[in-house]
Amino acid sequence: MAAARLMRAVWSTKTSRVLTKLPVPAPAAHEVLIRNVAVASNPKDWKYPIWYPGWESVEGNDVAGYIEEVGSAVAALKAGDKVAAYTKMRTAQKYGGYAEFSVSPASTVIPLGPKVSFEEACTLPLAFMTAAIGLYKRLGLPPPEDRPPNPIPVIIYGASSVVGSYAVQLAKLSNLRVIGIAGASADIPRELGADEVIDYRGKTPDQLAHAIGDALDSQGSSAHYAFDCISTADSVRTLGKALAHQGGYLTTVLESAEDAVAQLPASVTHVGRTAVRTAHGENEAFADRLYKQLGAWVEEGKFRGSKFKVMPGGLAAVDEGLRMLQDGEVRGFKLVYRIADTPA
């Protein structure tokens, strides 16, 4: 019997993140095995081992590389294809991104063209789908193929965050009028086409809501939709006040703002938290369609990945990268790790 093929991977527990060797996983029928070239971090990567007692595995869900093997039921992809992927969260070790090889459902694979780098591509999957589900499934706004003739205003709080910057780009592809809320990195949503960017710094929720109202009045419009990509008590209160007069719909991305959500004005409906994990559940067909569109948009220059920083040392730098995320040192960009930079 042949020995199992091994790969380098980062094993995460509540108290440690260790570079080790594990068997290369195998894809199931509707999955693919990806030989990773670059992978990226998300805040959930340091949070999950702490939030879920006893959870130990390979973390990470944003990967880019070449398909190594396809499952028996996969027809649209083949070995050698250049791809990025959003792998399943907190289910099985084989889906972990901090590894030389990762398994992904075929439905959350992004076909890539020759122009995009692996480093940029791996910044896209999870945050892009969070933005897409928030705008189109939670708020019910029209997707790019159903662009309305007249722009629909939407408020995006945290427009310079990675999720927020992707929401801005999607909104513009959908002919939405974007009122972005940002701070020191307000240049990001401006560069991406936001129609108005308001600096939240130094403003109370009342003052910021008033500024949003002034921006809408100057455009002769009103907003009934808000996407809170930050989801703090203050951001929820601000958006509640901004939507209260005419009524509207709000989605958040974190559970931490539940107390503020419970106190929203009666005219404002919280349509639920935007959960990216639904891309591997009830929103699977939606995710499959949007990811295939994303690959084409990126190649055509219609959509771009976020700013990123490559961490020296490849997978050996994941521990430091997640510490930086936990300590709040990463804002408006993604941390990326090249597999080839990992020590032997």
CSV table of C-alpha atoms in Angstrom, one decimal:
chain,number,residue,atom,x,y,z
A,1,MET,CA,0.0,0.0,0.0
A,2,ALA,CA,1.4,3.4,-1.1
A,3,ALA,CA,2.1,5.9,1.6
A,4,ALA,CA,-0.3,8.9,1.8
A,5,ARG,CA,0.9,12.0,0.0
A,6,LEU,CA,1.6,14.7,2.5
A,7,MET,CA,1.2,18.5,2.3
A,8,ARG,CA,2.2,21.5,4.5
A,9,ALA,CA,-0.7,23.0,6.4
A,10,VAL,CA,-1.4,25.2,9.4
A,11,TRP,CA,-3.3,23.5,12.2
A,12,SER,CA,-5.3,25.9,14.3
A,13,THR,CA,-6.5,25.4,17.9
A,14,LYS,CA,-7.8,27.9,20.5
A,15,THR,CA,-4.2,28.5,21.7
A,16,SER,CA,-1.9,27.9,18.8
A,17,ARG,CA,-1.4,27.8,15.0
A,18,VAL,CA,1.3,25.4,13.9
A,19,LEU,CA,2.8,24.6,10.5
A,20,THR,CA,2.7,20.8,10.1
A,21,LYS,CA,2.2,18.1,7.6
A,22,LEU,CA,-1.1,16.4,6.8
A,23,PRO,CA,-2.4,14.0,4.1
A,24,VAL,CA,-3.5,15.6,0.8
A,25,PRO,CA,-7.3,15.5,0.8
A,26,ALA,CA,-9.5,14.0,-1.9
A,27,PRO,CA,-12.5,15.7,-3.5
A,28,ALA,CA,-16.0,14.2,-3.3
A,29,ALA,CA,-18.2,13.9,-6.4
A,30,HIS,CA,-19.2,17.6,-6.7
A,31,GLU,CA,-15.9,19.0,-5.5
A,32,VAL,CA,-12.5,19.9,-6.8
A,33,LEU,CA,-9.0,19.6,-5.3
A,34,ILE,CA,-7.0,22.8,-5.7
A,35,ARG,CA,-3.2,23.1,-5.6
A,36,ASN,CA,-2.9,26.5,-4.0
A,37,VAL,CA,-0.6,29.2,-5.2
A,38,ALA,CA,-1.8,32.0,-2.9
A,39,VAL,CA,-4.3,32.1,0.0
A,40,ALA,CA,-5.7,35.0,2.0
A,41,SER,CA,-6.9,35.6,5.6
A,42,ASN,CA,-10.3,36.7,7.0
A,43,PRO,CA,-11.1,37.8,10.5
A,44,LYS,CA,-13.1,34.7,11.1
A,45,ASP,CA,-9.9,32.7,10.8
A,46,TRP,CA,-8.7,33.8,14.2
A,47,LYS,CA,-12.2,33.9,15.7
A,48,TYR,CA,-13.5,30.5,15.0
A,49,PRO,CA,-11.1,28.4,17.2
A,50,ILE,CA,-12.0,30.8,20.0
A,51,TRP,CA,-15.7,31.0,19.4
A,52,TYR,CA,-16.2,27.3,19.0
A,53,PRO,CA,-14.8,25.3,21.9
A,54,GLY,CA,-13.0,22.1,20.8
A,55,TRP,CA,-12.8,23.3,17.1
A,56,GLU,CA,-9.4,22.3,15.8
A,57,SER,CA,-8.7,22.2,12.1
A,58,VAL,CA,-7.1,23.9,9.1
A,59,GLU,CA,-8.6,27.4,8.9
A,60,GLY,CA,-8.8,29.7,5.9
A,61,ASN,CA,-11.3,29.8,3.1
A,62,ASP,CA,-9.9,32.1,0.4
A,63,VAL,CA,-7.7,30.2,-2.1
A,64,ALA,CA,-6.3,30.6,-5.6
A,65,GLY,CA,-4.3,28.1,-7.7
A,66,TYR,CA,-4.7,25.3,-10.2
A,67,ILE,CA,-7.2,22.5,-10.1
A,68,GLU,CA,-5.4,19.3,-9.3
A,69,GLU,CA,-8.3,16.9,-9.5
A,70,VAL,CA,-12.1,17.0,-10.1
A,71,GLY,CA,-14.8,14.9,-8.5
A,72,SER,CA,-16.7,12.4,-10.6
A,73,ALA,CA,-19.8,14.7,-11.0
A,74,VAL,CA,-17.8,17.8,-12.1
A,75,ALA,CA,-18.1,18.5,-15.8
A,76,ALA,CA,-17.5,22.2,-16.2
A,77,LEU,CA,-14.0,22.3,-14.6
A,78,LYS,CA,-10.9,20.2,-15.3
A,79,ALA,CA,-7.4,19.6,-14.0
A,80,GLY,CA,-5.1,22.4,-14.8
A,81,ASP,CA,-7.7,25.2,-14.7
A,82,LYS,CA,-6.7,28.4,-13.1
A,83,VAL,CA,-9.2,29.2,-10.4
A,84,ALA,CA,-10.0,30.9,-7.0
A,85,ALA,CA,-12.5,29.4,-4.6
A,86,TYR,CA,-14.4,30.0,-1.4
A,87,THR,CA,-14.1,26.8,0.5
A,88,LYS,CA,-16.6,25.5,3.2
A,89,MET,CA,-16.3,27.0,6.7
A,90,ARG,CA,-16.1,24.9,9.9
A,91,THR,CA,-17.1,21.6,8.4
A,92,ALA,CA,-14.0,19.4,7.6
A,93,GLN,CA,-10.3,19.7,7.6
A,94,LYS,CA,-10.1,19.2,3.8
A,95,TYR,CA,-11.7,22.6,3.1
A,96,GLY,CA,-9.0,24.5,5.0
A,97,GLY,CA,-7.2,27.1,3.0
A,98,TYR,CA,-3.9,27.4,4.9
A,99,ALA,CA,-2.5,24.4,3.1
A,100,GLU,CA,-0.8,23.4,-0.1
A,101,PHE,CA,-4.0,21.7,-1.3
A,102,SER,CA,-7.6,22.5,-0.5
A,103,VAL,CA,-11.0,21.0,-1.5
A,104,SER,CA,-13.8,23.3,-2.6
A,105,PRO,CA,-17.3,22.6,-3.8
A,106,ALA,CA,-17.4,23.2,-7.6
A,107,SER,CA,-20.2,25.7,-7.1
A,108,THR,CA,-18.0,28.2,-5.3
A,109,VAL,CA,-15.1,28.1,-7.7
A,110,ILE,CA,-14.2,31.2,-9.8
A,111,PRO,CA,-12.7,30.5,-13.2
A,112,LEU,CA,-9.8,32.9,-13.8
A,113,GLY,CA,-8.3,34.3,-16.9
A,114,PRO,CA,-4.6,35.0,-17.6
A,115,LYS,CA,-4.7,38.7,-16.6
A,116,VAL,CA,-5.4,38.4,-12.9
A,117,SER,CA,-2.7,37.4,-10.4
A,118,PHE,CA,-3.2,34.6,-7.8
A,119,GLU,CA,-2.5,37.1,-5.1
A,120,GLU,CA,-5.3,39.4,-6.2
A,121,ALA,CA,-7.6,36.5,-7.0
A,122,CYS,CA,-7.4,35.0,-3.5
A,123,THR,CA,-8.7,38.3,-2.0
A,124,LEU,CA,-12.0,37.9,-3.8
A,125,PRO,CA,-14.1,34.8,-2.9
A,126,LEU,CA,-15.5,35.1,0.7
A,127,ALA,CA,-15.8,38.9,0.8
A,128,PHE,CA,-17.2,39.1,-2.7
A,129,MET,CA,-19.9,36.6,-1.9
A,130,THR,CA,-20.7,38.4,1.4
A,131,ALA,CA,-21.3,41.6,-0.6
A,132,ALA,CA,-23.4,39.8,-3.2
A,133,ILE,CA,-25.6,38.0,-0.7
A,134,GLY,CA,-26.1,41.2,1.2
A,135,LEU,CA,-27.2,43.3,-1.7
A,136,TYR,CA,-29.1,40.8,-3.8
A,137,LYS,CA,-30.5,38.1,-1.5
A,138,ARG,CA,-30.9,40.1,1.8
A,139,LEU,CA,-31.8,43.5,0.5
A,140,GLY,CA,-33.4,42.2,-2.7
A,141,LEU,CA,-31.8,44.8,-5.0
A,142,PRO,CA,-31.5,44.0,-8.7
A,143,PRO,CA,-28.4,42.2,-9.9
A,144,PRO,CA,-26.3,43.5,-12.8
A,145,GLU,CA,-28.3,41.6,-15.4
A,146,ASP,CA,-31.5,43.3,-14.2
A,147,ARG,CA,-30.1,46.8,-14.0
A,148,PRO,CA,-32.9,49.3,-13.3
A,149,PRO,CA,-33.3,52.2,-15.7
A,150,ASN,CA,-33.1,54.7,-12.9
A,151,PRO,CA,-30.5,54.3,-10.2
A,152,ILE,CA,-31.7,53.0,-6.8
A,153,PRO,CA,-29.9,54.6,-3.8
A,154,VAL,CA,-28.2,52.3,-1.3
A,155,ILE,CA,-26.2,53.3,1.8
A,156,ILE,CA,-23.1,51.2,2.4
A,157,TYR,CA,-21.6,51.7,5.8
A,158,GLY,CA,-17.9,50.6,5.9
A,159,ALA,CA,-17.5,51.3,2.2
A,160,SER,CA,-13.7,51.2,2.4
A,161,SER,CA,-13.6,47.7,4.1
A,162,VAL,CA,-13.0,44.7,1.8
A,163,VAL,CA,-16.6,43.6,1.9
A,164,GLY,CA,-17.8,47.3,1.5
A,165,SER,CA,-15.5,47.9,-1.4
A,166,TYR,CA,-16.9,44.9,-3.2
A,167,ALA,CA,-20.4,46.0,-2.4
A,168,VAL,CA,-19.6,49.4,-4.0
A,169,GLN,CA,-18.4,47.7,-7.2
A,170,LEU,CA,-21.4,45.4,-7.4
A,171,ALA,CA,-23.8,48.2,-6.7
A,172,LYS,CA,-22.3,50.3,-9.6
A,173,LEU,CA,-22.5,47.3,-11.9
A,174,SER,CA,-26.2,47.1,-10.9
A,175,ASN,CA,-26.8,50.8,-11.6
A,176,LEU,CA,-27.3,51.7,-7.9
A,177,ARG,CA,-26.6,55.1,-6.4
A,178,VAL,CA,-24.0,54.5,-3.7
A,179,ILE,CA,-23.8,56.7,-0.5
A,180,GLY,CA,-20.7,55.3,1.1
A,181,ILE,CA,-19.7,55.8,4.8
A,182,ALA,CA,-16.0,55.5,5.5
A,183,GLY,CA,-13.1,57.0,7.5
A,184,ALA,CA,-9.4,57.4,6.8
A,185,SER,CA,-9.6,55.2,3.7
A,186,ALA,CA,-12.4,57.1,2.0
A,187,ASP,CA,-10.4,57.3,-1.2
A,188,ILE,CA,-11.1,53.6,-1.8
A,189,PRO,CA,-14.9,53.9,-2.4
A,190,ARG,CA,-14.4,57.1,-4.3
A,191,GLU,CA,-12.0,55.4,-6.7
A,192,LEU,CA,-14.5,52.6,-7.1
A,193,GLY,CA,-17.3,54.9,-8.2
A,194,ALA,CA,-19.3,55.7,-5.1
A,195,ASP,CA,-21.5,58.7,-5.8
A,196,GLU,CA,-21.1,60.2,-2.4
A,197,VAL,CA,-18.6,59.3,0.4
A,198,ILE,CA,-19.3,60.6,4.0
A,199,ASP,CA,-16.6,60.6,6.7
A,200,TYR,CA,-18.0,59.1,9.9
A,201,ARG,CA,-15.1,60.4,12.0
A,202,GLY,CA,-16.0,62.9,14.7
A,203,LYS,CA,-19.8,62.5,14.1
A,204,THR,CA,-22.4,61.1,16.5
A,205,PRO,CA,-25.1,58.7,15.0
A,206,ASP,CA,-27.5,61.7,14.8
A,207,GLN,CA,-25.0,63.9,13.0
A,208,LEU,CA,-24.0,61.2,10.6
A,209,ALA,CA,-27.6,60.3,9.8
A,210,HIS,CA,-28.2,64.0,9.2
A,211,ALA,CA,-25.2,64.1,6.8
A,212,ILE,CA,-26.6,61.1,4.9
A,213,GLY,CA,-29.9,62.9,4.6
A,214,ASP,CA,-28.2,66.0,3.3
A,215,ALA,CA,-26.3,63.9,0.7
A,216,LEU,CA,-29.6,62.3,-0.5
A,217,ASP,CA,-31.4,65.7,-0.6
A,218,SER,CA,-28.7,67.1,-2.8
A,219,GLN,CA,-29.3,64.3,-5.3
A,220,GLY,CA,-33.1,64.8,-5.0
A,221,SER,CA,-33.5,61.2,-3.8
A,222,SER,CA,-34.2,59.1,-0.7
A,223,ALA,CA,-32.8,55.8,0.4
A,224,HIS,CA,-34.7,52.7,1.5
A,225,TYR,CA,-31.8,50.3,1.6
A,226,ALA,CA,-28.7,50.0,3.8
A,227,PHE,CA,-25.9,47.5,3.9
A,228,ASP,CA,-23.9,47.7,7.2
A,229,CYS,CA,-20.5,46.1,6.5
A,230,ILE,CA,-19.2,47.1,10.0
A,231,SER,CA,-22.2,46.2,12.3
A,232,THR,CA,-21.4,48.1,15.5
A,233,ALA,CA,-24.0,49.6,17.8
A,234,ASP,CA,-23.2,53.1,16.4
A,235,SER,CA,-23.4,52.0,12.7
A,236,VAL,CA,-26.8,50.3,13.2
A,237,ARG,CA,-28.1,53.3,15.1
A,238,THR,CA,-26.9,55.7,12.4
A,239,LEU,CA,-28.5,53.7,9.6
A,240,GLY,CA,-31.7,53.3,11.6
A,241,LYS,CA,-32.0,57.0,12.0
A,242,ALA,CA,-31.1,57.6,8.3
A,243,LEU,CA,-33.9,55.3,7.1
A,244,ALA,CA,-36.5,56.0,9.8
A,245,HIS,CA,-38.3,58.9,8.1
A,246,GLN,CA,-39.3,57.1,4.9
A,247,GLY,CA,-38.8,53.6,6.1
A,248,GLY,CA,-36.4,51.0,4.7
A,249,TYR,CA,-34.4,47.8,4.9
A,250,LEU,CA,-31.1,47.0,6.7
A,251,THR,CA,-28.8,44.1,6.7
A,252,THR,CA,-25.8,43.6,8.9
A,253,VAL,CA,-22.8,41.2,8.8
A,254,LEU,CA,-22.1,40.5,12.5
A,255,GLU,CA,-24.1,39.3,15.4
A,256,SER,CA,-22.4,41.8,17.7
A,257,ALA,CA,-24.9,44.5,16.9
A,258,GLU,CA,-28.1,42.6,18.0
A,259,ASP,CA,-29.0,44.9,20.8
A,260,ALA,CA,-28.9,47.9,18.5
A,261,VAL,CA,-30.9,46.0,15.9
A,262,ALA,CA,-33.6,45.3,18.5
A,263,GLN,CA,-34.0,49.0,19.0
A,264,LEU,CA,-34.4,50.0,15.4
A,265,PRO,CA,-37.3,52.3,14.5
A,266,ALA,CA,-40.5,50.5,13.6
A,267,SER,CA,-40.3,51.8,10.1
A,268,VAL,CA,-36.9,50.1,9.5
A,269,THR,CA,-36.9,46.3,8.8
A,270,HIS,CA,-33.8,44.3,9.7
A,271,VAL,CA,-33.9,41.7,6.9
A,272,GLY,CA,-31.4,39.5,8.7
A,273,ARG,CA,-27.7,39.0,9.0
A,274,THR,CA,-25.8,38.5,5.8
A,275,ALA,CA,-24.2,35.0,6.2
A,276,VAL,CA,-21.7,34.0,3.5
A,277,ARG,CA,-22.0,30.3,4.6
A,278,THR,CA,-25.4,30.2,2.8
A,279,ALA,CA,-23.4,30.1,-0.5
A,280,HIS,CA,-22.9,26.4,0.4
A,281,GLY,CA,-26.5,26.0,1.3
A,282,GLU,CA,-29.7,27.7,0.2
A,283,ASN,CA,-27.8,30.2,-2.0
A,284,GLU,CA,-25.6,27.6,-3.8
A,285,ALA,CA,-27.1,28.2,-7.3
A,286,PHE,CA,-26.9,31.9,-6.8
A,287,ALA,CA,-23.2,31.7,-5.7
A,288,ASP,CA,-22.4,29.4,-8.7
A,289,ARG,CA,-23.8,32.0,-11.1
A,290,LEU,CA,-22.3,35.0,-9.5
A,291,TYR,CA,-18.8,33.4,-9.2
A,292,LYS,CA,-18.8,32.6,-12.9
A,293,GLN,CA,-19.7,36.2,-13.7
A,294,LEU,CA,-17.0,37.4,-11.4
A,295,GLY,CA,-14.3,35.6,-13.2
A,296,ALA,CA,-15.3,37.4,-16.5
A,297,TRP,CA,-15.7,40.8,-14.8
A,298,VAL,CA,-12.2,40.6,-13.3
A,299,GLU,CA,-10.7,39.6,-16.7
A,300,GLU,CA,-12.6,42.4,-18.4
A,301,GLY,CA,-11.5,45.0,-15.9
A,302,LYS,CA,-15.0,45.6,-14.6
A,303,PHE,CA,-14.2,44.3,-11.1
A,304,ARG,CA,-11.0,44.3,-9.1
A,305,GLY,CA,-9.8,42.6,-5.9
A,306,SER,CA,-8.8,44.5,-2.8
A,307,LYS,CA,-5.5,45.9,-1.9
A,308,PHE,CA,-3.3,43.3,-0.2
A,309,LYS,CA,-0.1,42.7,1.6
A,310,VAL,CA,2.0,39.6,0.9
A,311,MET,CA,3.3,38.2,4.2
A,312,PRO,CA,6.9,36.9,3.9
A,313,GLY,CA,7.3,33.2,4.8
A,314,GLY,CA,4.2,31.8,3.2
A,315,LEU,CA,2.2,29.5,5.4
A,316,ALA,CA,4.8,30.0,8.2
A,317,ALA,CA,3.5,33.6,8.5
A,318,VAL,CA,-0.2,32.7,9.1
A,319,ASP,CA,0.2,32.9,12.8
A,320,GLU,CA,1.6,36.4,12.6
A,321,GLY,CA,-1.0,37.4,10.1
A,322,LEU,CA,-3.9,36.3,12.3
A,323,ARG,CA,-2.3,38.1,15.2
A,324,MET,CA,-2.3,41.3,13.2
A,325,LEU,CA,-5.9,40.8,12.3
A,326,GLN,CA,-6.8,40.1,15.9
A,327,ASP,CA,-5.0,43.2,17.1
A,328,GLY,CA,-6.7,45.5,14.6
A,329,GLU,CA,-3.7,46.2,12.5
A,330,VAL,CA,-5.3,45.3,9.1
A,331,ARG,CA,-7.8,47.7,7.6
A,332,GLY,CA,-8.9,48.1,4.0
A,333,PHE,CA,-6.6,45.4,2.7
A,334,LYS,CA,-6.1,41.6,2.8
A,335,LEU,CA,-3.2,39.6,4.1
A,336,VAL,CA,-1.9,37.1,1.4
A,337,TYR,CA,0.4,34.2,1.7
A,338,ARG,CA,2.3,32.6,-1.3
A,339,ILE,CA,2.6,28.9,-0.8
A,340,ALA,CA,6.0,28.9,-2.6
A,341,ASP,CA,7.4,31.1,0.1
A,342,THR,CA,6.7,28.5,2.8
A,343,PRO,CA,9.9,27.0,4.3
A,344,ALA,CA,10.5,23.3,3.3
